[in-house]
Coordinates of C-alpha atoms in Angstrom, one line a residue:
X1 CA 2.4 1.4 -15.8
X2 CA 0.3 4.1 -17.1
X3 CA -1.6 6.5 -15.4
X4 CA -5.6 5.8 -14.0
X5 CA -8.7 8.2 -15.1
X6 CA -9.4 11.0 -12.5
X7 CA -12.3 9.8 -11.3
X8 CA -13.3 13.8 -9.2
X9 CA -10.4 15.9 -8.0
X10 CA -11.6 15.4 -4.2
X11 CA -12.2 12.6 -2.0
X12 CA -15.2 10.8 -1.6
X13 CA -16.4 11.4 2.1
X14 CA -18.1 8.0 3.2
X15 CA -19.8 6.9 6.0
X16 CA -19.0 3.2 5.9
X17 CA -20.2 -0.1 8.1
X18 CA -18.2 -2.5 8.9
X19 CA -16.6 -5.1 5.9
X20 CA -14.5 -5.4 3.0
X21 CA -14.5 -3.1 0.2
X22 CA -12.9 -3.1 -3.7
X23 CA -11.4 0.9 -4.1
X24 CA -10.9 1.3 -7.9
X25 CA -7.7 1.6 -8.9
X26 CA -8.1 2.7 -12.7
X27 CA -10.5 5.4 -12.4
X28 CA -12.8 4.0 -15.0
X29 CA -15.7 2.0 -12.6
X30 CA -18.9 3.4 -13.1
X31 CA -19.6 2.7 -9.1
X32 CA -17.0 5.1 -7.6
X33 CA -14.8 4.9 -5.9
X34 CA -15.7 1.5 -5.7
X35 CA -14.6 -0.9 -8.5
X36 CA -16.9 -2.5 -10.7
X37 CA -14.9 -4.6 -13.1
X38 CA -13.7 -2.0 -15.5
X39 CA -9.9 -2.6 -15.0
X40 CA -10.0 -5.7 -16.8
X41 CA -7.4 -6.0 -19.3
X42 CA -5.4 -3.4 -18.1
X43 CA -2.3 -3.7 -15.4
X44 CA -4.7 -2.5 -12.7
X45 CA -6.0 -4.2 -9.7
X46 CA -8.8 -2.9 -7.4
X47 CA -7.0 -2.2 -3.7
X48 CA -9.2 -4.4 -1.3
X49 CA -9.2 -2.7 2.2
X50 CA -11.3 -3.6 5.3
X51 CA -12.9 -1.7 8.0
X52 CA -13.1 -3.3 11.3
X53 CA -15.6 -0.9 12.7
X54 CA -18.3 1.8 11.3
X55 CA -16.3 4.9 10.6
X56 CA -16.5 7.8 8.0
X57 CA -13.2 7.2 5.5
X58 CA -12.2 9.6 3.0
X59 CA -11.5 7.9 -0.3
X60 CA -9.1 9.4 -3.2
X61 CA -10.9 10.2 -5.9
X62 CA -8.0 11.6 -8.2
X63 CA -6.7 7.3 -8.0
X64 CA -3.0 9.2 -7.3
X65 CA -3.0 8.8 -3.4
X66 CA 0.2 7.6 -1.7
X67 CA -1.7 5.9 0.9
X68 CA -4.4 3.7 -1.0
X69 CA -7.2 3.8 -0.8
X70 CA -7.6 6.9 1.7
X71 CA -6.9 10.6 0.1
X72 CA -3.7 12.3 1.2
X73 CA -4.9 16.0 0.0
X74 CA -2.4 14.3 -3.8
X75 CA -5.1 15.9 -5.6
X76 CA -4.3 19.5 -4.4
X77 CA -1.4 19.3 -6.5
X78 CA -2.9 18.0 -9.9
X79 CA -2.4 20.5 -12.8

């Protein structure tokens, strides 16, 4: 598999209301972090995730997270 775009080398701090939501997986949507369709024809999938409540979620922006779709500081240790 090869590696997504860096999309920003931080999260994306969201205040989000209740619902489903697409988390780009390639890097390459133009509606981060959301997806937008730009994976097609490559081996990524969007990660579909769903929030039962209104919350504020932190979402990877660097697309190298361990715990998609929510940042787990990966991006600190980008070169």
């Amino acid at each position: 598999m090869s590696e997504p775009v860096i999309a920003q080398r931080s999260p994306y701090g969201l205040e989000l209301a209740p619902g489903s939501y697409f988390w780009c997986r390639c890097g390459k949507s133009a509606r981060q972090p959301f997806c937008d369709g730009s994976h097609q024809g490559s081996e990524f999938v969007p990660e579909r995730f769903d929030l039962e409540e209104a919350r504020k979620v932190f979402l990877c922006g660097c697309k190298r997270t361990g715990g998609a779709p929510f940042c787990d500081g990966t991006h600190n240790r980008l070169d």
